[in-house]
Each structure stands twice: as structure tokens, then as C-alpha cells.
Amino acid sequence: MKYQTAEPFRIKMIEHVKKTTISERQTWLKEAGYNVFKVKAENVYIDCLTDSGTSAMSKNQWAALMMGDESYASCDSFFRLEKSVHEVFDMPFVQPVHQGRAADYLIAKIYCKPGQIAIGNMHFDTFRGNAEVLGAKVADLVIQAGKDASSAPEDFKGNMDIQACEDFILKNGPENIGLIMMTVTCNNNGGQPVSMKNIRETAALAQKYNIPFTMDIARIAENAYFIKTREAEFKHASISSIIRQTLSYCETAVMSAKKDGLVNIGGLFLTRKQDIFTMANQLAIVHEGFITYGGLAGRDLDALAVGLREVCDFDYLEYRIKQVEYLGNKLKEAGIPIIEPTGGHGVYVDARRFFTHIPQNEFPAQRLVVALYELSGIRCVELGACAFGTTDPVTGESHWPELETMRIAISRRVYTNNHMDCIANALKDIYLNRASYKGLKLTYEGPIQSLRHFTAGFELI
Ligand code: F0G
């Protein structure tokens, strides 16, 4: 193995990328209102906006696509997907959906009545948005170290704060809690993992108060890798057995298959309860498509059936997590502040410590996103004052989040370590000149606060 440390795949097909100039990028940034969601992908050199739906599929997945059966009802593709889900997740009931947020809608609608609260370690925006639209509330109760981008390295910064969770339940009354949801890995604070111990303790707490325990498993294989390599009990366990055990504690799980499903589109709503499944089926028929295709083509179901099995491969996961760590180490060597240790799907730069002179109401993380695209054509995403900040509709008062980061999301099986070097080199130069940057002024925000980063507009100060 000593000499077999490169990417565990051969590149069989390529997508050309365009090189562009700084002055072109300055024009495009201005046109986009300094929001890189609005910059055309063809004008991006390395796209680290997201790791979602951006994976390269394997030859087995492409072959499976050709097997896709496009029948409206009870297509063969569904049964192949169902078999794969039974094998990989050991969950009996499977409702496919077109992507993760559709599953977020189903779970929020089924479990959270208006006024009820959904507790999470840290909910992802799309669950939060769905809950908000449905009149429910959310609470993030991740451990303290997970809320602070400058905290000392810890193995499982995605863990739920068990004590805070119990206090919260008692304070608000168990009958007012719609569900507890554990997101693995925890996307919003660095792709940080959750330990099996913490999953067990949270599930036990949920059971004690008769609250449904659920999971968001978009990155469950990456989480399983961290459990295997950091939690002594699982040192010799297979990734598949860790995944199955992780899920054994929850009654319902939602998955954006665009991450650890290794596909470009798709999602899953999984449950152990017949009555919950029946409700999910009914809602899916209204919103997604018939029960057995859920808004996807048969070929998408087949590609996912294969992707779910492939993602359990330890060699793949080791390459994946180590690539993210490689980039993190390059940034650390240059003194650039990041969330440590690096997590599963990206490196999160701590913009508070990067641009110490830019106050949070001038969007330091977004400023870094803009600076990086301007200098290098590399696109990342802000997870800070814009994504998580809110303005009170009554008082007009602003609330600023604890985390102020720029996420460099790494696509699966897409980029090489040469690309990682380019990202590190560009960021190093910005870091050296950091004092010369000024902040941004927010000029537009959409009506749903938890989604404002997708469409916000800015001006340079
Ligand atoms: N849950 C988590 C933890 C996610 O990270 C995402 C998407 C979703 C649910 C929603 O899934 O996009 O398939 O509808 N995250 C992407 C990201 C968008 O960039 O982190 P979706």
C-alpha cells in the first residue's frame, strides 16, 4: 500500500474549463451584484461552491443509467434502488424524491406542527426554510466547540450538546418538540462529524421524552469514515456496518443523494414506520411524482442504486477525506485560519480571523468569496452573516451568527491535488494583502430570511 497513495480511480472523461482574466471577472462580479451564485459556471475555473450534485459518476453508474426503466409506476429501477437501500442502510421503507430539500419538506410537514420546534445539532438551510414556511421553529444545539470557528481541534465537533438538549426539552415541554434531527456530517460548521456515542445518547434522550429521533444523512459515509478512524470501538468495523448502525437509532432519515449518493440529482426519504411511510407516499404523489419514482427518471434511480454501494468503499473515502485535509494543511502552513480539524466535504476558512478589520455587518466571509473569485476564478460559498444572519421584521434589529466562514466545498472524484494547490496559492496571496480589502454593503435580500444568501445583492464599500 505504501506506493498506492494516489486517487483510487482513472479519469475516463473530462470536462473542459475556461481560463479568464481578472478584468473579465470584475465585470461579471459587478453584474452579479457580488453574489457568486449569479456568476455563470462557465466563467468559473475551479468550482467549490458546493459538493452537491457535482460528483463524477463511475463507469458502473453510467452503465446503470442505460438500464433505467422509464415506466411511470413500479419500474424495475425503483426495485433495484430499494434493494440497494435495504443493503446499505437497512431501512425498510423508501420514498425517492427529486433532491434532499423535497425530503426536508416531507419530514417537516409530517413531524412538525405549526408552532412546534425542531431540535437539531445544526439544521441545514433547506430544512430550516421548510420548517419556517410551515410555521414551525428550529433550534440548533451543537456543542459549544462546534459554534466557534476558532475552537481547538476536537474529533467530533458536530456532536449534539446533550445537556443543552435536555434543558431545552424541559424548558419548552416535550409536547412542543416536533422532532430531533441529527445531521451527519454537520454541514454548516465545517462538515464536522458526529460520534456514534453522541448519536446513541441523543437517540436515548429523544426516547426518554417520547420525541421522534430522525437524521439528515446527506454525508453519512463520510461520517462513518470519521467514526472508524476516530472512535476506538469502530477501528475494525466496516464502513457499511457503521452506516447501518448509525441508522439503527433513528425512525426516519432524509438524504440529499447529491452528496454521498454520488449522483447528480436525487434524494431519499427513509423510514421504519409504516404510518409515516404512508403519509410520505401521499405527500410525494402531490409534490414529487408517483411513489416509485418521486420526481426522478428511472435512470437516476439506477445511478443512485450503484452510487450508494460505491460510497461505502474505504479506499474511496480515505482518498476523499485526505484530499480535503491536504488542502487544509496547505492553508494552515500559510497561517490562514480555518476550522480545525478539517471535516468531510470541504475546508472552512474563518473569515473573522482572516479579515479582522472587516466587521460582521460588512460581510467578511462574503468579501473573501468575492476576493477569491476576482483573483483566481475559484468559486466558494459564504456561510456567515448573509447565510445565517437575520433581521427582525418587527424591530428591524439585525442578529449576527457566531460562525463567519467561507466554505471551500470539494466535489467528489472531480479535482486533483493540483487544483487544491491552486486554491491554496490564491488564498495565500489574498491573505498577504488582506489589509487592503474593505467590506460589502447588502443591497438586496429576498423574503425568506434563511434563504437570503442565494439571491442577495451587494455593493463594494
Ligand atoms: N441537508 C444537508 C445536510 C445538505 O447539505 C443539503 C444540501 C440538503 C439537505 C438539501 O439537499 O440540495 O439535494 O436539496 N446542501 C448543498 C450544499 C446545497 O451546498 O451544502 P438538496
CSV table of C-alpha atoms and ligand atoms in Angstrom, one decimal:
chain,number,residue,atom,x,y,z
A,1,MET,CA,0.0,0.0,0.0
A,2,LYS,CA,3.0,2.3,0.6
A,3,TYR,CA,3.2,3.1,-3.1
A,4,GLN,CA,-0.5,3.2,-3.7
A,5,THR,CA,-1.5,6.6,-2.3
A,6,ALA,CA,-2.9,8.4,-5.4
A,7,GLU,CA,-6.6,8.9,-6.3
A,8,PRO,CA,-8.2,5.4,-6.4
A,9,PHE,CA,-9.6,5.9,-9.9
A,10,ARG,CA,-8.6,6.6,-13.5
A,11,ILE,CA,-10.1,9.7,-15.3
A,12,LYS,CA,-12.1,8.3,-18.2
A,13,MET,CA,-13.8,11.5,-19.4
A,14,ILE,CA,-13.1,15.2,-18.9
A,15,GLU,CA,-14.9,18.5,-18.8
A,16,HIS,CA,-13.0,21.4,-20.2
A,17,VAL,CA,-12.6,24.5,-18.0
A,18,LYS,CA,-12.0,28.0,-19.3
A,19,LYS,CA,-9.3,30.4,-18.1
A,20,THR,CA,-10.5,34.0,-17.7
A,21,THR,CA,-8.9,37.4,-16.8
A,22,ILE,CA,-9.2,39.5,-13.7
A,23,SER,CA,-10.9,42.3,-15.6
A,24,GLU,CA,-13.5,39.9,-17.1
A,25,ARG,CA,-14.2,38.5,-13.6
A,26,GLN,CA,-14.5,42.1,-12.2
A,27,THR,CA,-17.2,42.8,-14.8
A,28,TRP,CA,-19.1,39.5,-14.1
A,29,LEU,CA,-18.9,40.1,-10.3
A,30,LYS,CA,-20.4,43.6,-10.7
A,31,GLU,CA,-23.2,42.2,-13.0
A,32,ALA,CA,-23.9,39.5,-10.4
A,33,GLY,CA,-24.2,42.0,-7.5
A,34,TYR,CA,-21.2,40.4,-5.9
A,35,ASN,CA,-23.1,37.2,-5.4
A,36,VAL,CA,-21.3,34.3,-7.0
A,37,PHE,CA,-24.4,32.2,-7.2
A,38,LYS,CA,-25.2,34.5,-10.2
A,39,VAL,CA,-21.8,34.1,-11.9
A,40,LYS,CA,-22.1,31.7,-14.9
A,41,ALA,CA,-20.5,28.4,-14.2
A,42,GLU,CA,-18.6,28.5,-17.5
A,43,ASN,CA,-16.7,31.5,-16.1
A,44,VAL,CA,-15.5,29.6,-13.1
A,45,TYR,CA,-12.1,27.9,-13.1
A,46,ILE,CA,-12.4,25.7,-10.0
A,47,ASP,CA,-16.0,25.4,-8.7
A,48,CYS,CA,-16.0,24.9,-4.9
A,49,LEU,CA,-19.5,26.5,-4.4
A,50,THR,CA,-20.9,23.1,-3.4
A,51,ASP,CA,-20.2,19.4,-3.2
A,52,SER,CA,-23.8,18.8,-4.1
A,53,GLY,CA,-24.7,17.1,-7.4
A,54,THR,CA,-21.2,17.7,-8.7
A,55,SER,CA,-19.7,14.2,-8.3
A,56,ALA,CA,-18.1,12.4,-11.2
A,57,MET,CA,-20.0,9.2,-11.7
A,58,SER,CA,-18.2,5.9,-12.2
A,59,LYS,CA,-18.4,3.7,-15.4
A,60,ASN,CA,-20.7,1.4,-13.4
A,61,GLN,CA,-23.1,4.2,-12.7
A,62,TRP,CA,-23.1,5.3,-16.4
A,63,ALA,CA,-23.7,1.7,-17.4
A,64,ALA,CA,-26.6,1.6,-14.8
A,65,LEU,CA,-28.1,4.7,-16.4
A,66,MET,CA,-28.7,2.7,-19.6
A,67,MET,CA,-30.7,0.1,-17.6
A,68,GLY,CA,-33.1,2.8,-16.4
A,69,ASP,CA,-36.7,1.8,-16.8
A,70,GLU,CA,-38.9,4.8,-17.5
A,71,SER,CA,-42.3,3.3,-16.5
A,72,TYR,CA,-44.5,5.6,-14.5
A,73,ALA,CA,-45.4,3.1,-11.8
A,74,SER,CA,-43.4,0.3,-10.2
A,75,CYS,CA,-40.5,0.5,-12.5
A,76,ASP,CA,-37.6,-2.0,-12.2
A,77,SER,CA,-35.3,0.8,-11.5
A,78,PHE,CA,-37.1,1.5,-8.2
A,79,PHE,CA,-36.8,-2.1,-7.1
A,80,ARG,CA,-33.1,-2.0,-7.8
A,81,LEU,CA,-32.8,1.2,-5.7
A,82,GLU,CA,-34.9,-0.3,-3.0
A,83,LYS,CA,-32.6,-3.4,-2.8
A,84,SER,CA,-29.6,-1.2,-2.6
A,85,VAL,CA,-31.1,0.9,0.2
A,86,HIS,CA,-32.0,-2.2,2.1
A,87,GLU,CA,-28.5,-3.5,1.8
A,88,VAL,CA,-26.6,-0.2,2.5
A,89,PHE,CA,-29.0,1.4,5.1
A,90,ASP,CA,-31.1,-1.4,6.4
A,91,MET,CA,-34.2,0.9,6.3
A,92,PRO,CA,-37.4,-0.9,5.2
A,93,PHE,CA,-39.4,1.9,3.6
A,94,VAL,CA,-38.0,4.1,0.7
A,95,GLN,CA,-39.6,7.1,-0.9
A,96,PRO,CA,-37.4,8.6,-3.6
A,97,VAL,CA,-37.6,12.3,-4.1
A,98,HIS,CA,-36.1,14.7,-6.6
A,99,GLN,CA,-33.5,16.0,-4.2
A,100,GLY,CA,-32.8,16.5,-0.5
A,101,ARG,CA,-35.0,19.5,0.2
A,102,ALA,CA,-38.1,17.7,-1.0
A,103,ALA,CA,-37.4,15.1,1.7
A,104,ASP,CA,-36.9,18.1,4.1
A,105,TYR,CA,-40.4,19.2,3.2
A,106,LEU,CA,-41.9,15.8,3.8
A,107,ILE,CA,-40.2,15.4,7.2
A,108,ALA,CA,-41.0,18.9,8.3
A,109,LYS,CA,-44.7,18.6,7.2
A,110,ILE,CA,-45.1,15.1,8.8
A,111,TYR,CA,-43.4,15.8,12.1
A,112,CYS,CA,-43.7,19.5,12.9
A,113,LYS,CA,-47.0,21.2,13.6
A,114,PRO,CA,-47.1,25.0,13.3
A,115,GLY,CA,-45.5,26.4,16.5
A,116,GLN,CA,-43.6,23.2,17.3
A,117,ILE,CA,-39.8,23.2,17.5
A,118,ALA,CA,-37.4,21.0,15.6
A,119,ILE,CA,-34.2,20.4,17.5
A,120,GLY,CA,-31.1,19.7,15.6
A,121,ASN,CA,-27.3,19.7,16.1
A,122,MET,CA,-27.3,22.2,13.3
A,123,HIS,CA,-30.1,22.1,10.7
A,124,PHE,CA,-29.2,22.7,7.1
A,125,ASP,CA,-30.9,25.8,5.4
A,126,THR,CA,-33.4,23.8,3.4
A,127,PHE,CA,-34.8,22.0,6.4
A,128,ARG,CA,-34.8,25.3,8.2
A,129,GLY,CA,-36.6,27.0,5.3
A,130,ASN,CA,-39.2,24.3,5.0
A,131,ALA,CA,-39.9,24.4,8.8
A,132,GLU,CA,-40.1,28.2,8.7
A,133,VAL,CA,-42.6,28.2,5.7
A,134,LEU,CA,-44.7,25.6,7.5
A,135,GLY,CA,-44.9,27.7,10.7
A,136,ALA,CA,-42.5,25.6,12.8
A,137,LYS,CA,-39.4,26.8,14.6
A,138,VAL,CA,-35.9,25.4,14.8
A,139,ALA,CA,-33.2,25.2,17.4
A,140,ASP,CA,-29.5,24.3,16.8
A,141,LEU,CA,-27.9,22.7,19.9
A,142,VAL,CA,-24.5,21.6,18.7
A,143,ILE,CA,-21.7,21.6,21.3
A,144,GLN,CA,-20.0,24.9,22.1
A,145,ALA,CA,-16.8,24.0,20.2
A,146,GLY,CA,-18.9,23.5,17.1
A,147,LYS,CA,-20.2,27.0,17.2
A,148,ASP,CA,-16.8,28.6,17.3
A,149,ALA,CA,-14.6,28.5,14.2
A,150,SER,CA,-11.5,29.3,16.3
A,151,SER,CA,-12.0,26.5,18.8
A,152,ALA,CA,-9.2,24.0,19.4
A,153,PRO,CA,-9.4,20.8,17.3
A,154,GLU,CA,-11.7,18.1,18.5
A,155,ASP,CA,-12.7,14.8,17.0
A,156,PHE,CA,-16.5,15.3,16.8
A,157,LYS,CA,-17.5,19.0,16.6
A,158,GLY,CA,-20.8,18.0,15.0
A,159,ASN,CA,-22.0,16.5,18.3
A,160,MET,CA,-25.2,17.5,20.0
A,161,ASP,CA,-24.9,19.2,23.3
A,162,ILE,CA,-26.8,16.6,25.3
A,163,GLN,CA,-27.3,18.7,28.4
A,164,ALA,CA,-28.4,21.7,26.4
A,165,CYS,CA,-30.8,19.5,24.5
A,166,GLU,CA,-32.4,18.1,27.7
A,167,ASP,CA,-32.6,21.6,29.3
A,168,PHE,CA,-34.3,22.8,26.1
A,169,ILE,CA,-36.8,20.0,26.1
A,170,LEU,CA,-37.7,20.6,29.7
A,171,LYS,CA,-38.0,24.4,29.3
A,172,ASN,CA,-40.2,24.2,26.2
A,173,GLY,CA,-42.1,21.0,27.1
A,174,PRO,CA,-41.6,17.7,25.2
A,175,GLU,CA,-45.0,18.0,23.6
A,176,ASN,CA,-43.8,21.2,21.8
A,177,ILE,CA,-40.8,19.4,20.2
A,178,GLY,CA,-41.7,18.0,16.7
A,179,LEU,CA,-38.6,16.0,16.2
A,180,ILE,CA,-34.9,15.8,17.0
A,181,MET,CA,-32.8,15.7,13.8
A,182,MET,CA,-29.1,14.8,13.7
A,183,THR,CA,-27.3,16.0,10.6
A,184,VAL,CA,-24.3,13.9,9.7
A,185,THR,CA,-21.8,15.2,8.9
A,186,CYS,CA,-22.7,18.7,10.2
A,187,ASN,CA,-22.5,20.8,7.0
A,188,ASN,CA,-22.9,24.3,8.5
A,189,ASN,CA,-20.0,24.2,10.9
A,190,GLY,CA,-17.3,22.6,8.7
A,191,GLY,CA,-18.6,19.2,7.7
A,192,GLN,CA,-17.8,18.1,11.2
A,193,PRO,CA,-18.6,14.6,12.2
A,194,VAL,CA,-20.9,13.2,14.9
A,195,SER,CA,-19.7,10.3,17.0
A,196,MET,CA,-21.7,7.1,17.4
A,197,LYS,CA,-21.7,7.7,21.1
A,198,ASN,CA,-23.4,11.0,20.7
A,199,ILE,CA,-25.9,9.6,18.2
A,200,ARG,CA,-26.8,6.9,20.8
A,201,GLU,CA,-27.1,9.4,23.6
A,202,THR,CA,-29.2,11.8,21.6
A,203,ALA,CA,-31.5,8.9,20.5
A,204,ALA,CA,-31.8,7.8,24.1
A,205,LEU,CA,-32.7,11.3,25.2
A,206,ALA,CA,-35.3,11.5,22.4
A,207,GLN,CA,-36.8,8.2,23.6
A,208,LYS,CA,-36.9,9.3,27.2
A,209,TYR,CA,-39.2,12.2,26.2
A,210,ASN,CA,-41.0,10.3,23.5
A,211,ILE,CA,-39.8,12.6,20.7
A,212,PRO,CA,-39.1,11.1,17.3
A,213,PHE,CA,-35.4,10.8,16.5
A,214,THR,CA,-34.5,11.4,12.9
A,215,MET,CA,-31.4,12.0,10.8
A,216,ASP,CA,-30.2,14.0,7.8
A,217,ILE,CA,-27.8,11.6,6.2
A,218,ALA,CA,-26.5,13.5,3.2
A,219,ARG,CA,-22.9,12.7,4.2
A,220,ILE,CA,-23.3,9.6,6.2
A,221,ALA,CA,-20.5,7.7,4.5
A,222,GLU,CA,-18.0,10.5,5.3
A,223,ASN,CA,-19.3,10.5,8.9
A,224,ALA,CA,-18.8,6.7,9.0
A,225,TYR,CA,-15.1,7.2,7.9
A,226,PHE,CA,-14.6,9.6,10.9
A,227,ILE,CA,-16.2,7.1,13.3
A,228,LYS,CA,-14.0,4.3,12.0
A,229,THR,CA,-10.8,6.4,12.3
A,230,ARG,CA,-11.5,8.3,15.4
A,231,GLU,CA,-13.8,6.2,17.7
A,232,ALA,CA,-11.8,3.3,19.1
A,233,GLU,CA,-14.8,0.9,19.2
A,234,PHE,CA,-15.1,1.0,15.4
A,235,LYS,CA,-11.5,0.6,14.4
A,236,HIS,CA,-12.1,-2.8,12.9
A,237,ALA,CA,-15.7,-2.2,11.7
A,238,SER,CA,-16.5,-1.9,8.0
A,239,ILE,CA,-17.9,1.3,6.7
A,240,SER,CA,-21.2,-0.5,5.8
A,241,SER,CA,-21.7,-1.8,9.3
A,242,ILE,CA,-21.1,1.6,10.7
A,243,ILE,CA,-23.6,3.2,8.4
A,244,ARG,CA,-26.2,0.6,9.3
A,245,GLN,CA,-25.6,1.0,13.0
A,246,THR,CA,-25.8,4.8,12.7
A,247,LEU,CA,-29.2,4.5,11.1
A,248,SER,CA,-30.4,1.8,13.6
A,249,TYR,CA,-31.1,4.5,16.2
A,250,CYS,CA,-33.5,6.6,14.1
A,251,GLU,CA,-37.0,6.1,12.9
A,252,THR,CA,-36.8,8.3,9.8
A,253,ALA,CA,-34.0,9.7,7.7
A,254,VAL,CA,-33.7,12.2,4.9
A,255,MET,CA,-30.9,12.2,2.3
A,256,SER,CA,-29.8,14.5,-0.4
A,257,ALA,CA,-28.3,11.8,-2.6
A,258,LYS,CA,-26.4,14.5,-4.4
A,259,LYS,CA,-23.7,14.1,-1.8
A,260,ASP,CA,-22.9,10.6,-0.6
A,261,GLY,CA,-25.2,9.1,-3.2
A,262,LEU,CA,-22.5,10.1,-5.7
A,263,VAL,CA,-25.2,11.2,-8.2
A,264,ASN,CA,-26.0,14.5,-9.8
A,265,ILE,CA,-29.7,14.5,-8.8
A,266,GLY,CA,-31.9,12.6,-6.3
A,267,GLY,CA,-32.9,12.3,-2.7
A,268,LEU,CA,-34.4,9.8,-0.3
A,269,PHE,CA,-37.0,9.7,2.5
A,270,LEU,CA,-36.4,6.6,4.5
A,271,THR,CA,-38.4,5.3,7.5
A,272,ARG,CA,-39.0,2.3,9.7
A,273,LYS,CA,-42.7,3.2,10.3
A,274,GLN,CA,-45.5,2.2,8.1
A,275,ASP,CA,-47.7,5.1,9.0
A,276,ILE,CA,-45.0,7.7,8.4
A,277,PHE,CA,-44.3,6.0,5.1
A,278,THR,CA,-47.9,6.1,4.1
A,279,MET,CA,-48.0,9.9,4.8
A,280,ALA,CA,-44.8,10.4,2.9
A,281,ASN,CA,-46.2,8.5,-0.1
A,282,GLN,CA,-49.3,10.7,-0.2
A,283,LEU,CA,-47.3,13.9,0.0
A,284,ALA,CA,-44.9,12.6,-2.6
A,285,ILE,CA,-47.7,11.9,-5.0
A,286,VAL,CA,-48.9,15.5,-4.7
A,287,HIS,CA,-45.5,17.2,-4.8
A,288,GLU,CA,-42.9,14.8,-6.4
A,289,GLY,CA,-44.4,12.1,-8.6
A,290,PHE,CA,-45.6,8.6,-8.2
A,291,ILE,CA,-44.4,6.7,-5.1
A,292,THR,CA,-41.8,4.6,-7.1
A,293,TYR,CA,-40.1,7.5,-8.9
A,294,GLY,CA,-40.5,10.6,-6.7
A,295,GLY,CA,-39.7,13.2,-9.4
A,296,LEU,CA,-36.7,11.2,-10.8
A,297,ALA,CA,-36.2,9.4,-14.0
A,298,GLY,CA,-35.7,5.6,-13.8
A,299,ARG,CA,-32.1,6.1,-14.9
A,300,ASP,CA,-31.4,8.4,-11.9
A,301,LEU,CA,-32.7,5.7,-9.6
A,302,ASP,CA,-30.4,3.2,-11.1
A,303,ALA,CA,-27.3,5.5,-10.9
A,304,LEU,CA,-28.1,6.1,-7.2
A,305,ALA,CA,-28.6,2.3,-6.6
A,306,VAL,CA,-24.9,1.9,-7.7
A,307,GLY,CA,-23.6,5.1,-6.0
A,308,LEU,CA,-24.9,4.1,-2.6
A,309,ARG,CA,-22.8,0.9,-2.8
A,310,GLU,CA,-19.7,2.6,-4.2
A,311,VAL,CA,-19.6,5.3,-1.4
A,312,CYS,CA,-19.1,2.6,1.2
A,313,ASP,CA,-15.6,1.8,-0.2
A,314,PHE,CA,-13.0,2.6,2.4
A,315,ASP,CA,-10.3,3.4,-0.2
A,316,TYR,CA,-12.6,6.0,-1.9
A,317,LEU,CA,-13.4,7.6,1.5
A,318,GLU,CA,-9.8,7.7,2.6
A,319,TYR,CA,-8.8,9.5,-0.6
A,320,ARG,CA,-11.8,11.8,-0.3
A,321,ILE,CA,-11.2,12.9,3.3
A,322,LYS,CA,-7.4,13.1,2.8
A,323,GLN,CA,-7.8,15.4,-0.2
A,324,VAL,CA,-9.8,17.8,2.0
A,325,GLU,CA,-7.2,17.5,4.7
A,326,TYR,CA,-4.4,18.2,2.2
A,327,LEU,CA,-5.9,21.5,1.2
A,328,GLY,CA,-6.5,22.3,4.9
A,329,ASN,CA,-2.8,21.7,5.7
A,330,LYS,CA,-1.7,23.9,2.8
A,331,LEU,CA,-3.8,26.8,4.2
A,332,LYS,CA,-2.6,26.2,7.8
A,333,GLU,CA,1.1,26.3,6.6
A,334,ALA,CA,0.4,29.7,5.2
A,335,GLY,CA,-1.1,30.9,8.5
A,336,ILE,CA,-4.7,31.0,7.1
A,337,PRO,CA,-7.3,30.5,9.9
A,338,ILE,CA,-9.6,27.5,9.2
A,339,ILE,CA,-12.0,25.3,11.2
A,340,GLU,CA,-9.8,22.6,12.7
A,341,PRO,CA,-9.6,19.7,12.1
A,342,THR,CA,-10.9,19.8,8.5
A,343,GLY,CA,-14.2,17.9,8.1
A,344,GLY,CA,-15.6,15.7,5.4
A,345,HIS,CA,-16.5,17.8,2.3
A,346,GLY,CA,-14.6,21.0,2.5
A,347,VAL,CA,-12.3,23.4,4.2
A,348,TYR,CA,-14.0,26.3,6.0
A,349,VAL,CA,-11.9,29.5,6.3
A,350,ASP,CA,-12.6,31.6,9.4
A,351,ALA,CA,-13.3,35.0,7.9
A,352,ARG,CA,-13.4,36.6,11.3
A,353,ARG,CA,-9.8,35.8,11.9
A,354,PHE,CA,-8.9,36.3,8.2
A,355,PHE,CA,-10.3,39.8,7.8
A,356,THR,CA,-10.0,41.0,11.4
A,357,HIS,CA,-10.7,44.6,10.3
A,358,ILE,CA,-14.0,44.0,8.5
A,359,PRO,CA,-17.0,44.0,10.9
A,360,GLN,CA,-19.6,41.3,10.6
A,361,ASN,CA,-22.2,43.8,9.2
A,362,GLU,CA,-19.9,44.3,6.3
A,363,PHE,CA,-19.9,40.6,5.4
A,364,PRO,CA,-16.3,39.5,5.8
A,365,ALA,CA,-16.8,35.9,4.6
A,366,GLN,CA,-18.7,37.1,1.5
A,367,ARG,CA,-15.9,39.6,0.9
A,368,LEU,CA,-13.5,36.7,0.9
A,369,VAL,CA,-15.6,34.8,-1.6
A,370,VAL,CA,-15.6,37.8,-3.9
A,371,ALA,CA,-11.9,38.4,-3.5
A,372,LEU,CA,-11.1,34.8,-4.3
A,373,TYR,CA,-13.2,34.7,-7.4
A,374,GLU,CA,-11.8,38.0,-8.6
A,375,LEU,CA,-8.2,37.0,-8.1
A,376,SER,CA,-8.4,33.4,-9.4
A,377,GLY,CA,-11.8,32.4,-10.9
A,378,ILE,CA,-12.2,30.0,-8.0
A,379,ARG,CA,-15.8,30.0,-6.6
A,380,CYS,CA,-16.7,29.2,-3.0
A,381,VAL,CA,-19.7,30.0,-0.8
A,382,GLU,CA,-20.3,32.2,2.2
A,383,LEU,CA,-21.6,30.6,5.4
A,384,GLY,CA,-21.8,33.6,7.7
A,385,ALA,CA,-23.5,36.9,8.1
A,386,CYS,CA,-25.5,36.6,4.9
A,387,ALA,CA,-26.5,33.0,5.0
A,388,PHE,CA,-27.3,32.8,8.8
A,389,GLY,CA,-27.9,36.4,9.8
A,390,THR,CA,-31.4,37.7,10.2
A,391,THR,CA,-33.2,41.0,10.5
A,392,ASP,CA,-36.1,41.1,13.0
A,393,PRO,CA,-39.2,42.0,10.9
A,394,VAL,CA,-40.8,44.0,13.8
A,395,THR,CA,-37.8,45.8,15.3
A,396,GLY,CA,-35.6,45.9,12.2
A,397,GLU,CA,-32.7,44.7,14.5
A,398,SER,CA,-30.0,42.5,13.0
A,399,HIS,CA,-28.9,39.3,14.5
A,400,TRP,CA,-25.5,38.0,13.5
A,401,PRO,CA,-24.4,34.4,13.6
A,402,GLU,CA,-21.5,33.0,15.6
A,403,LEU,CA,-19.9,31.4,12.5
A,404,GLU,CA,-18.5,33.6,9.8
A,405,THR,CA,-16.8,31.3,7.3
A,406,MET,CA,-16.1,30.7,3.6
A,407,ARG,CA,-16.7,27.1,2.7
A,408,ILE,CA,-14.4,25.6,0.0
A,409,ALA,CA,-16.5,22.6,-0.9
A,410,ILE,CA,-14.7,19.8,-2.7
A,411,SER,CA,-16.6,17.8,-5.3
A,412,ARG,CA,-16.3,14.1,-5.2
A,413,ARG,CA,-13.9,12.4,-7.6
A,414,VAL,CA,-13.6,15.6,-9.7
A,415,TYR,CA,-10.5,17.6,-8.8
A,416,THR,CA,-6.8,16.6,-8.3
A,417,ASN,CA,-4.4,17.9,-5.7
A,418,ASN,CA,-3.1,20.3,-8.3
A,419,HIS,CA,-6.4,22.0,-8.1
A,420,MET,CA,-6.0,22.1,-4.3
A,421,ASP,CA,-2.6,23.8,-4.8
A,422,CYS,CA,-4.2,26.5,-7.0
A,423,ILE,CA,-6.8,27.2,-4.3
A,424,ALA,CA,-4.2,27.4,-1.6
A,425,ASN,CA,-1.9,29.7,-3.7
A,426,ALA,CA,-4.7,32.2,-4.5
A,427,LEU,CA,-5.8,32.3,-0.8
A,428,LYS,CA,-2.2,32.8,0.3
A,429,ASP,CA,-1.9,35.9,-1.9
A,430,ILE,CA,-5.2,37.4,-0.6
A,431,TYR,CA,-4.1,36.7,3.0
A,432,LEU,CA,-0.8,38.5,2.4
A,433,ASN,CA,-2.8,41.6,1.1
A,434,ARG,CA,-5.7,41.2,3.5
A,435,ALA,CA,-5.4,44.7,5.0
A,436,SER,CA,-6.2,46.2,1.5
A,437,TYR,CA,-9.7,44.8,1.4
A,438,LYS,CA,-12.8,46.7,2.5
A,439,GLY,CA,-16.2,45.1,3.3
A,440,LEU,CA,-19.5,44.8,1.4
A,441,LYS,CA,-22.9,46.5,1.8
A,442,LEU,CA,-26.1,44.4,1.5
A,443,THR,CA,-28.4,46.0,-1.1
A,444,TYR,CA,-31.0,43.3,-1.6
A,445,GLU,CA,-32.4,40.4,0.4
A,446,GLY,CA,-35.3,38.0,-0.5
A,447,PRO,CA,-38.4,37.5,1.7
A,448,ILE,CA,-37.4,34.2,3.3
A,449,GLN,CA,-34.5,35.0,5.6
A,450,SER,CA,-33.0,31.6,5.9
A,451,LEU,CA,-32.5,31.6,2.2
A,452,ARG,CA,-31.2,35.1,1.6
A,453,HIS,CA,-27.7,34.2,0.5
A,454,PHE,CA,-29.0,32.5,-2.7
A,455,THR,CA,-30.3,35.8,-4.1
A,456,ALA,CA,-28.7,38.6,-2.1
A,457,GLY,CA,-27.2,41.6,-3.8
A,458,PHE,CA,-24.1,43.6,-2.6
A,459,GLU,CA,-22.0,46.7,-3.3
A,460,LEU,CA,-18.3,47.1,-2.6
A,461,ILE,CA,-17.7,49.6,0.2
B,1,F0G,N1,-29.2,18.5,4.0
B,1,F0G,C1,-27.9,18.8,4.0
B,1,F0G,C2,-27.1,18.5,5.2
B,1,F0G,C3,-27.4,19.5,2.9
B,1,F0G,O1,-26.1,19.8,2.9
B,1,F0G,C4,-28.2,19.8,1.8
B,1,F0G,C5,-27.7,20.5,0.6
B,1,F0G,C6,-29.6,19.4,1.9
B,1,F0G,C7,-30.0,18.8,3.0
B,1,F0G,C8,-30.5,19.7,0.7
B,1,F0G,O2,-30.3,18.9,-0.3
B,1,F0G,O3,-29.6,20.3,-2.2
B,1,F0G,O4,-30.4,18.0,-2.6
B,1,F0G,O5,-32.0,19.7,-2.0
B,1,F0G,N2,-26.6,21.1,0.6
B,1,F0G,C9,-26.0,21.7,-0.5
B,1,F0G,C10,-24.7,22.4,-0.1
B,1,F0G,C11,-26.9,22.6,-1.3
B,1,F0G,O6,-24.1,23.1,-0.9
B,1,F0G,O7,-24.3,22.2,1.0
B,1,F0G,P1,-30.6,19.3,-1.9
